[in-house]
Amino acid sequence: MSEFARQPVAGRIFLIALCGGGDRPDPALGGRTSFEAAATPHLDRLATAGVSGLLDVIGERVPPESDSGAMALLGYDPLVHYTGRGPLEGLGMGFLEAGGGYCAAFRINFASARPGSGELDRRTSRDLSDAELAVLVEELLAGVTMPAGVTLRLTGFGRHRGILAFTSRTVPLSGQVSNTDPGFVNRGAFGIPVNTPVSTPLEAKPLVDDDAAGYTAMLVNDFVRQSGEILRRSEVNETRTRAGRRPANTILVRDGGSRPPKLPGFAAGKLALSMYGQVPAERGLAGLIGGRFTTARTGPGQTDPQFYQELVPAVLADPADVVFVHLKGPDEPGHDGQPADKVRAISEIDAGFVGPLADRLTPADTLVVTCDHATPCALGIHSADQVPAVVFGPGVRPDAVTAFGEGPAARGALPVQRAKDLLGWLISIRTTT
């Protein structure tokens, strides 16, 4: 790793968010967290040379998602600005109506239900291929009928994930509709994960007493009914069933909304922002605050280490003042309750991304590694737990911490406690050194 020299020169800020990396001590890991159990020599060197701490991403009762976590890390308080995941996802896909009209946008999962057994796999085993998902989306768009004046918009991405939107120039619509996904409950603009969800999809209901919300709830329920009939007849699902794989025969709808947040320009328009991520909500966020978004995810047949090998040069060549990178690796093992896989994912990021990036920092650059949220393996869902963070760069006074992880970070001297305040502090020490 480089010598981490400090010089009073304005350089770039690299802000790395390890998706779902935060965890809790796990008996399967000898009472350590995933970070503490992983081989992380490069993160440990950063901790030794920098300052560490624990961050509240949003607040103690609000488990973040990747979009609200990114919002906080980029200096915007989700408790003030967040209007729901659906609007950001819809904005990122260009689904929201511009120049008038109405829209209700939602995040969806392609799920697998077995009514006879009462079993519900909310993520269809995470093994839908891009080709299978594309066919299912095409079949739904061709087969679902909508009332006059309402247009259906739908996309799928990242195996089981998707975005649904209803738009209209004439019919009032509202995203104030409860989830059909039993894994999340509405709490204001936030979707709060449920630790032990029921095993059947729910009925969408209006969350406010107005005609637009009532009508949109009816649209959601009718879409779920029609889509279930189409998916059950799909050749994709017949093939999956014959192969012993779970069919994607149910759509779960959650986190609706009608308007994206109104956000001031990034860093008051004084700094250029570039974001690398996977989800349309991040693209939507980047567009709202004037940043440039680049889709960065593993390609077909590509391993995570191979992806990191390609990503590091692209990130280093980016001319933006602040470069935000969202790496998905640790999150899914957390959801699946696989601590060994999560440890492996973290070790691969340390070796394949953090180390090569840190080796090529200039003396003026600042490097931050933290998480957008915690996904403890023992829970299998996002939590509001604090997440570790390490900062290295000009103006940073090292503390006594010598390893990266929740336990060491708790003893660190990072002077901010909330993620929304991190970037402002980084900018302040950069401009005063």
CSV table of C-alpha atoms in Angstrom, one decimal, residues 98-385:
chain,number,residue,atom,x,y,z
A,98,ALA,CA,-42.7,15.3,-16.4
A,99,GLY,CA,-44.5,18.5,-17.3
A,100,GLY,CA,-47.8,17.5,-15.7
A,101,GLY,CA,-49.6,14.2,-15.2
A,102,TYR,CA,-49.8,11.7,-12.4
A,103,CYS,CA,-47.6,8.8,-11.3
A,104,ALA,CA,-47.3,6.2,-8.7
A,105,ALA,CA,-44.0,4.2,-8.6
A,106,PHE,CA,-43.1,1.1,-6.6
A,107,ARG,CA,-40.2,-1.2,-6.0
A,108,ILE,CA,-41.2,-4.8,-6.7
A,109,ASN,CA,-39.8,-8.3,-6.2
A,110,PHE,CA,-40.4,-11.3,-8.5
A,111,ALA,CA,-41.3,-13.9,-5.8
A,112,SER,CA,-42.3,-17.5,-5.6
A,113,ALA,CA,-45.4,-18.6,-3.8
A,114,ARG,CA,-46.7,-22.0,-3.0
A,115,PRO,CA,-50.3,-21.5,-1.7
A,116,GLY,CA,-50.7,-25.2,-0.8
A,117,SER,CA,-47.8,-25.2,1.6
A,118,GLY,CA,-48.0,-21.5,2.7
A,119,GLU,CA,-44.4,-21.0,1.5
A,120,LEU,CA,-43.3,-17.7,0.1
A,121,ASP,CA,-39.8,-17.0,-1.2
A,122,ARG,CA,-39.7,-13.3,-1.5
A,123,ARG,CA,-36.7,-13.3,-3.8
A,124,THR,CA,-37.3,-16.4,-6.0
A,125,SER,CA,-34.1,-18.0,-4.7
A,126,ARG,CA,-32.1,-15.0,-6.2
A,127,ASP,CA,-31.4,-17.2,-9.2
A,128,LEU,CA,-33.5,-15.5,-12.0
A,129,SER,CA,-31.2,-14.9,-14.9
A,130,ASP,CA,-31.3,-11.6,-16.8
A,131,ALA,CA,-32.7,-13.5,-19.8
A,132,GLU,CA,-35.5,-15.1,-17.8
A,133,LEU,CA,-36.4,-11.8,-16.1
A,134,ALA,CA,-36.5,-10.0,-19.5
A,135,VAL,CA,-39.0,-12.6,-20.9
A,136,LEU,CA,-41.2,-12.3,-17.8
A,137,VAL,CA,-41.3,-8.5,-18.0
A,138,GLU,CA,-42.1,-8.7,-21.7
A,139,GLU,CA,-45.0,-11.1,-21.0
A,140,LEU,CA,-46.4,-8.9,-18.3
A,141,LEU,CA,-46.3,-5.8,-20.4
A,142,ALA,CA,-48.0,-7.6,-23.2
A,143,GLY,CA,-50.6,-9.4,-21.1
A,144,VAL,CA,-51.7,-7.0,-18.3
A,145,THR,CA,-54.6,-4.8,-19.2
A,146,MET,CA,-55.0,-1.3,-17.7
A,147,PRO,CA,-58.0,1.0,-17.3
A,148,ALA,CA,-58.5,3.7,-19.9
A,149,GLY,CA,-56.2,6.6,-19.3
A,150,VAL,CA,-53.6,4.7,-17.2
A,151,THR,CA,-50.3,3.4,-18.6
A,152,LEU,CA,-48.3,0.5,-17.1
A,153,ARG,CA,-44.5,0.8,-16.9
A,154,LEU,CA,-42.4,-2.0,-15.7
A,155,THR,CA,-38.7,-3.1,-15.7
A,156,GLY,CA,-36.7,-5.8,-14.1
A,157,PHE,CA,-33.1,-5.7,-12.9
A,158,GLY,CA,-30.7,-7.6,-10.7
A,159,ARG,CA,-32.3,-11.1,-10.7
A,160,HIS,CA,-35.5,-10.8,-8.6
A,161,ARG,CA,-35.8,-7.0,-8.5
A,162,GLY,CA,-38.0,-4.7,-10.5
A,163,ILE,CA,-39.8,-1.3,-10.7
A,164,LEU,CA,-43.5,-0.8,-11.4
A,165,ALA,CA,-45.2,2.5,-12.2
A,166,PHE,CA,-48.6,3.6,-13.2
A,167,THR,CA,-48.8,6.9,-15.1
A,168,SER,CA,-51.6,9.0,-16.4
A,169,ARG,CA,-52.3,12.4,-17.9
A,170,THR,CA,-55.8,12.5,-16.7
A,171,VAL,CA,-56.4,10.1,-13.8
A,172,PRO,CA,-55.2,11.2,-10.3
A,173,LEU,CA,-52.8,8.6,-8.8
A,174,SER,CA,-51.1,8.3,-5.5
A,175,GLY,CA,-48.2,6.4,-4.1
A,176,GLN,CA,-49.8,6.4,-0.6
A,177,VAL,CA,-50.5,2.7,-0.8
A,178,SER,CA,-49.6,-0.1,1.6
A,179,ASN,CA,-47.2,-2.8,0.6
A,180,THR,CA,-48.2,-6.2,-0.7
A,181,ASP,CA,-44.8,-7.4,0.2
A,182,PRO,CA,-45.1,-8.8,3.8
A,183,GLY,CA,-41.3,-8.3,4.3
A,184,PHE,CA,-41.8,-4.5,4.6
A,185,VAL,CA,-44.2,-2.3,6.5
A,186,ASN,CA,-44.8,1.4,5.7
A,187,ARG,CA,-43.6,3.9,8.3
A,188,GLY,CA,-44.0,7.3,6.7
A,189,ALA,CA,-41.8,7.5,3.6
A,190,PHE,CA,-39.7,4.5,4.8
A,191,GLY,CA,-40.1,0.8,4.2
A,192,ILE,CA,-39.2,-0.9,7.4
A,193,PRO,CA,-38.2,-4.6,7.1
A,194,VAL,CA,-40.1,-7.2,9.1
A,195,ASN,CA,-38.1,-9.7,11.0
A,196,THR,CA,-40.7,-12.5,10.8
A,197,PRO,CA,-43.0,-11.7,7.8
A,198,VAL,CA,-46.1,-13.7,7.1
A,199,SER,CA,-45.9,-16.3,4.3
A,200,THR,CA,-48.6,-14.8,2.0
A,201,PRO,CA,-48.7,-11.6,0.0
A,202,LEU,CA,-50.8,-8.8,1.4
A,203,GLU,CA,-53.6,-6.7,-0.1
A,204,ALA,CA,-52.7,-3.1,-1.0
A,205,LYS,CA,-54.7,-0.6,0.9
A,206,PRO,CA,-54.8,3.3,0.7
A,207,LEU,CA,-52.7,4.9,3.5
A,208,VAL,CA,-54.6,8.1,3.2
A,209,ASP,CA,-58.3,8.9,2.7
A,210,ASP,CA,-58.5,10.1,-0.8
A,211,ASP,CA,-59.8,8.9,-4.1
A,212,ALA,CA,-56.4,8.8,-5.8
A,213,ALA,CA,-54.9,6.5,-3.1
A,214,GLY,CA,-58.0,4.3,-3.2
A,215,TYR,CA,-57.9,4.0,-7.0
A,216,THR,CA,-54.1,3.3,-7.0
A,217,ALA,CA,-54.5,0.5,-4.4
A,218,MET,CA,-57.1,-1.0,-6.7
A,219,LEU,CA,-54.6,-0.8,-9.6
A,220,VAL,CA,-51.9,-2.5,-7.5
A,221,ASN,CA,-54.2,-5.4,-6.5
A,222,ASP,CA,-55.5,-5.9,-10.0
A,223,PHE,CA,-51.9,-5.8,-11.4
A,224,VAL,CA,-50.8,-8.4,-8.8
A,225,ARG,CA,-53.8,-10.6,-9.7
A,226,GLN,CA,-53.3,-10.4,-13.5
A,227,SER,CA,-49.5,-10.8,-13.3
A,228,GLY,CA,-49.9,-13.9,-11.2
A,229,GLU,CA,-52.1,-15.5,-13.8
A,230,ILE,CA,-49.6,-14.6,-16.6
A,231,LEU,CA,-46.5,-15.7,-14.6
A,232,ARG,CA,-48.1,-19.1,-13.8
A,233,ARG,CA,-48.6,-19.8,-17.5
A,234,SER,CA,-45.1,-18.6,-18.5
A,235,GLU,CA,-42.9,-21.0,-20.3
A,236,VAL,CA,-40.0,-19.6,-18.2
A,237,ASN,CA,-41.6,-20.8,-15.0
A,238,GLU,CA,-42.7,-24.1,-16.5
A,239,THR,CA,-39.0,-24.7,-17.4
A,240,ARG,CA,-37.8,-23.6,-14.0
A,241,THR,CA,-40.3,-26.0,-12.3
A,242,ARG,CA,-39.3,-29.0,-14.5
A,243,ALA,CA,-35.7,-28.2,-13.5
A,244,GLY,CA,-36.5,-28.2,-9.8
A,245,ARG,CA,-36.2,-24.5,-9.5
A,246,ARG,CA,-38.7,-22.2,-7.9
A,247,PRO,CA,-41.1,-20.4,-10.3
A,248,ALA,CA,-41.3,-16.6,-10.3
A,249,ASN,CA,-45.0,-16.6,-10.1
A,250,THR,CA,-45.9,-13.7,-7.8
A,251,ILE,CA,-45.2,-10.0,-7.8
A,252,LEU,CA,-44.6,-8.3,-4.4
A,253,VAL,CA,-45.1,-4.5,-4.4
A,254,ARG,CA,-43.6,-2.1,-1.8
A,255,ASP,CA,-42.4,1.4,-1.0
A,256,GLY,CA,-44.7,3.5,-3.2
A,257,GLY,CA,-44.5,7.2,-3.8
A,258,SER,CA,-45.5,9.8,-6.3
A,259,ARG,CA,-42.9,12.5,-6.0
A,260,PRO,CA,-39.1,12.5,-5.7
A,261,PRO,CA,-37.5,14.6,-3.0
A,262,LYS,CA,-36.6,18.2,-3.7
A,263,LEU,CA,-32.9,18.4,-3.0
A,264,PRO,CA,-30.4,21.2,-3.3
A,265,GLY,CA,-27.5,20.7,-5.7
A,266,PHE,CA,-24.7,18.5,-4.4
A,267,ALA,CA,-22.3,20.4,-2.1
A,268,ALA,CA,-24.2,23.6,-2.9
A,269,GLY,CA,-23.0,23.3,-6.5
A,270,LYS,CA,-19.4,23.7,-5.6
A,271,LEU,CA,-18.1,20.2,-6.2
A,272,ALA,CA,-18.6,17.7,-9.0
A,273,LEU,CA,-20.1,14.3,-8.1
A,274,SER,CA,-19.8,11.0,-9.8
A,275,MET,CA,-21.7,7.9,-8.6
A,276,TYR,CA,-21.0,4.2,-9.4
A,277,GLY,CA,-23.8,1.8,-8.5
A,278,GLN,CA,-26.3,-0.8,-9.5
A,279,VAL,CA,-29.9,0.3,-8.7
A,280,PRO,CA,-32.0,2.8,-10.6
A,281,ALA,CA,-32.8,4.7,-7.3
A,282,GLU,CA,-29.1,5.7,-7.2
A,283,ARG,CA,-29.4,7.0,-10.8
A,284,GLY,CA,-32.4,8.9,-9.8
A,285,LEU,CA,-30.6,10.4,-6.8
A,286,ALA,CA,-27.6,11.4,-8.9
A,287,GLY,CA,-29.9,13.1,-11.4
A,288,LEU,CA,-31.7,15.1,-8.6
A,289,ILE,CA,-28.5,16.5,-7.2
A,290,GLY,CA,-26.5,17.1,-10.4
A,291,GLY,CA,-24.2,14.1,-10.3
A,292,ARG,CA,-23.1,11.7,-13.0
A,293,PHE,CA,-24.2,8.1,-12.7
A,294,THR,CA,-22.4,5.0,-14.0
A,295,THR,CA,-23.9,1.6,-13.8
A,296,ALA,CA,-21.3,-0.6,-12.2
A,297,ARG,CA,-22.1,-4.3,-11.6
A,298,THR,CA,-20.7,-7.7,-12.4
A,299,GLY,CA,-21.3,-8.8,-16.0
A,300,PRO,CA,-22.6,-12.2,-17.1
A,301,GLY,CA,-20.1,-14.9,-16.1
A,302,GLN,CA,-17.8,-12.4,-14.4
A,303,THR,CA,-16.6,-12.9,-10.8
A,304,ASP,CA,-16.5,-10.1,-8.3
A,305,PRO,CA,-12.7,-9.9,-8.2
A,306,GLN,CA,-12.7,-9.6,-12.0
A,307,PHE,CA,-15.3,-6.8,-11.8
A,308,TYR,CA,-13.2,-5.0,-9.2
A,309,GLN,CA,-10.1,-5.2,-11.5
A,310,GLU,CA,-12.1,-3.3,-14.1
A,311,LEU,CA,-13.7,-0.9,-11.7
A,312,VAL,CA,-10.6,0.4,-10.0
A,313,PRO,CA,-9.0,2.1,-13.1
A,314,ALA,CA,-12.4,3.6,-14.0
A,315,VAL,CA,-12.8,5.1,-10.6
A,316,LEU,CA,-9.3,6.4,-10.5
A,317,ALA,CA,-9.6,8.0,-13.9
A,318,ASP,CA,-12.9,9.8,-12.9
A,319,PRO,CA,-12.3,13.6,-12.8
A,320,ALA,CA,-15.1,14.4,-10.3
A,321,ASP,CA,-14.3,16.0,-7.0
A,322,VAL,CA,-16.3,13.4,-5.1
A,323,VAL,CA,-16.5,9.8,-6.4
A,324,PHE,CA,-19.1,7.6,-4.7
A,325,VAL,CA,-18.9,3.8,-5.2
A,326,HIS,CA,-21.5,1.4,-4.0
A,327,LEU,CA,-20.3,-2.2,-3.8
A,328,LYS,CA,-23.0,-4.8,-3.4
A,329,GLY,CA,-20.9,-7.8,-2.3
A,330,PRO,CA,-21.6,-8.2,1.4
A,331,ASP,CA,-25.4,-7.6,1.3
A,332,GLU,CA,-26.8,-10.7,-0.2
A,333,PRO,CA,-24.9,-13.1,2.1
A,334,GLY,CA,-26.3,-11.0,5.0
A,335,HIS,CA,-29.8,-11.5,3.7
A,336,ASP,CA,-29.3,-15.2,3.3
A,337,GLY,CA,-27.8,-15.7,6.7
A,338,GLN,CA,-24.4,-16.9,5.4
A,339,PRO,CA,-21.6,-15.4,7.5
A,340,ALA,CA,-18.8,-17.3,5.8
A,341,ASP,CA,-19.9,-16.0,2.4
A,342,LYS,CA,-20.2,-12.5,3.8
A,343,VAL,CA,-16.6,-12.8,5.2
A,344,ARG,CA,-15.4,-13.9,1.8
A,345,ALA,CA,-17.2,-11.1,0.0
A,346,ILE,CA,-15.5,-8.5,2.3
A,347,SER,CA,-12.1,-10.1,1.9
A,348,GLU,CA,-12.5,-10.0,-1.9
A,349,ILE,CA,-13.3,-6.3,-1.7
A,350,ASP,CA,-10.3,-5.6,0.5
A,351,ALA,CA,-7.9,-7.5,-1.8
A,352,GLY,CA,-9.4,-6.6,-5.2
A,353,PHE,CA,-10.7,-3.0,-4.7
A,354,VAL,CA,-9.6,-1.3,-1.5
A,355,GLY,CA,-6.0,-2.3,-1.8
A,356,PRO,CA,-5.5,-1.4,-5.5
A,357,LEU,CA,-7.4,1.9,-5.0
A,358,ALA,CA,-5.4,2.9,-1.9
A,359,ASP,CA,-2.1,2.0,-3.6
A,360,ARG,CA,-2.8,4.6,-6.3
A,361,LEU,CA,-4.1,7.5,-4.2
A,362,THR,CA,-2.3,10.8,-4.7
A,363,PRO,CA,-1.1,12.6,-1.6
A,364,ALA,CA,-4.0,15.0,-1.9
A,365,ASP,CA,-6.8,12.4,-2.1
A,366,THR,CA,-9.1,11.3,0.7
A,367,LEU,CA,-10.4,7.8,1.0
A,368,VAL,CA,-13.5,6.9,3.0
A,369,VAL,CA,-14.7,3.3,3.5
A,370,THR,CA,-18.0,2.7,5.3
A,371,CYS,CA,-21.5,1.1,4.7
A,372,ASP,CA,-24.8,2.3,3.4
A,373,HIS,CA,-26.5,0.1,6.0
A,374,ALA,CA,-26.1,-3.1,8.1
A,375,THR,CA,-27.5,-6.4,7.1
A,376,PRO,CA,-26.7,-8.7,10.1
A,377,CYS,CA,-26.5,-12.4,9.1
A,378,ALA,CA,-28.5,-13.3,12.3
A,379,LEU,CA,-31.4,-11.1,11.1
A,380,GLY,CA,-31.4,-11.6,7.4
A,381,ILE,CA,-32.7,-8.0,7.0
A,382,HIS,CA,-31.5,-4.5,7.1
A,383,SER,CA,-31.1,-3.0,10.6
A,384,ALA,CA,-30.6,0.4,12.0
A,385,ASP,CA,-27.3,-0.6,13.6
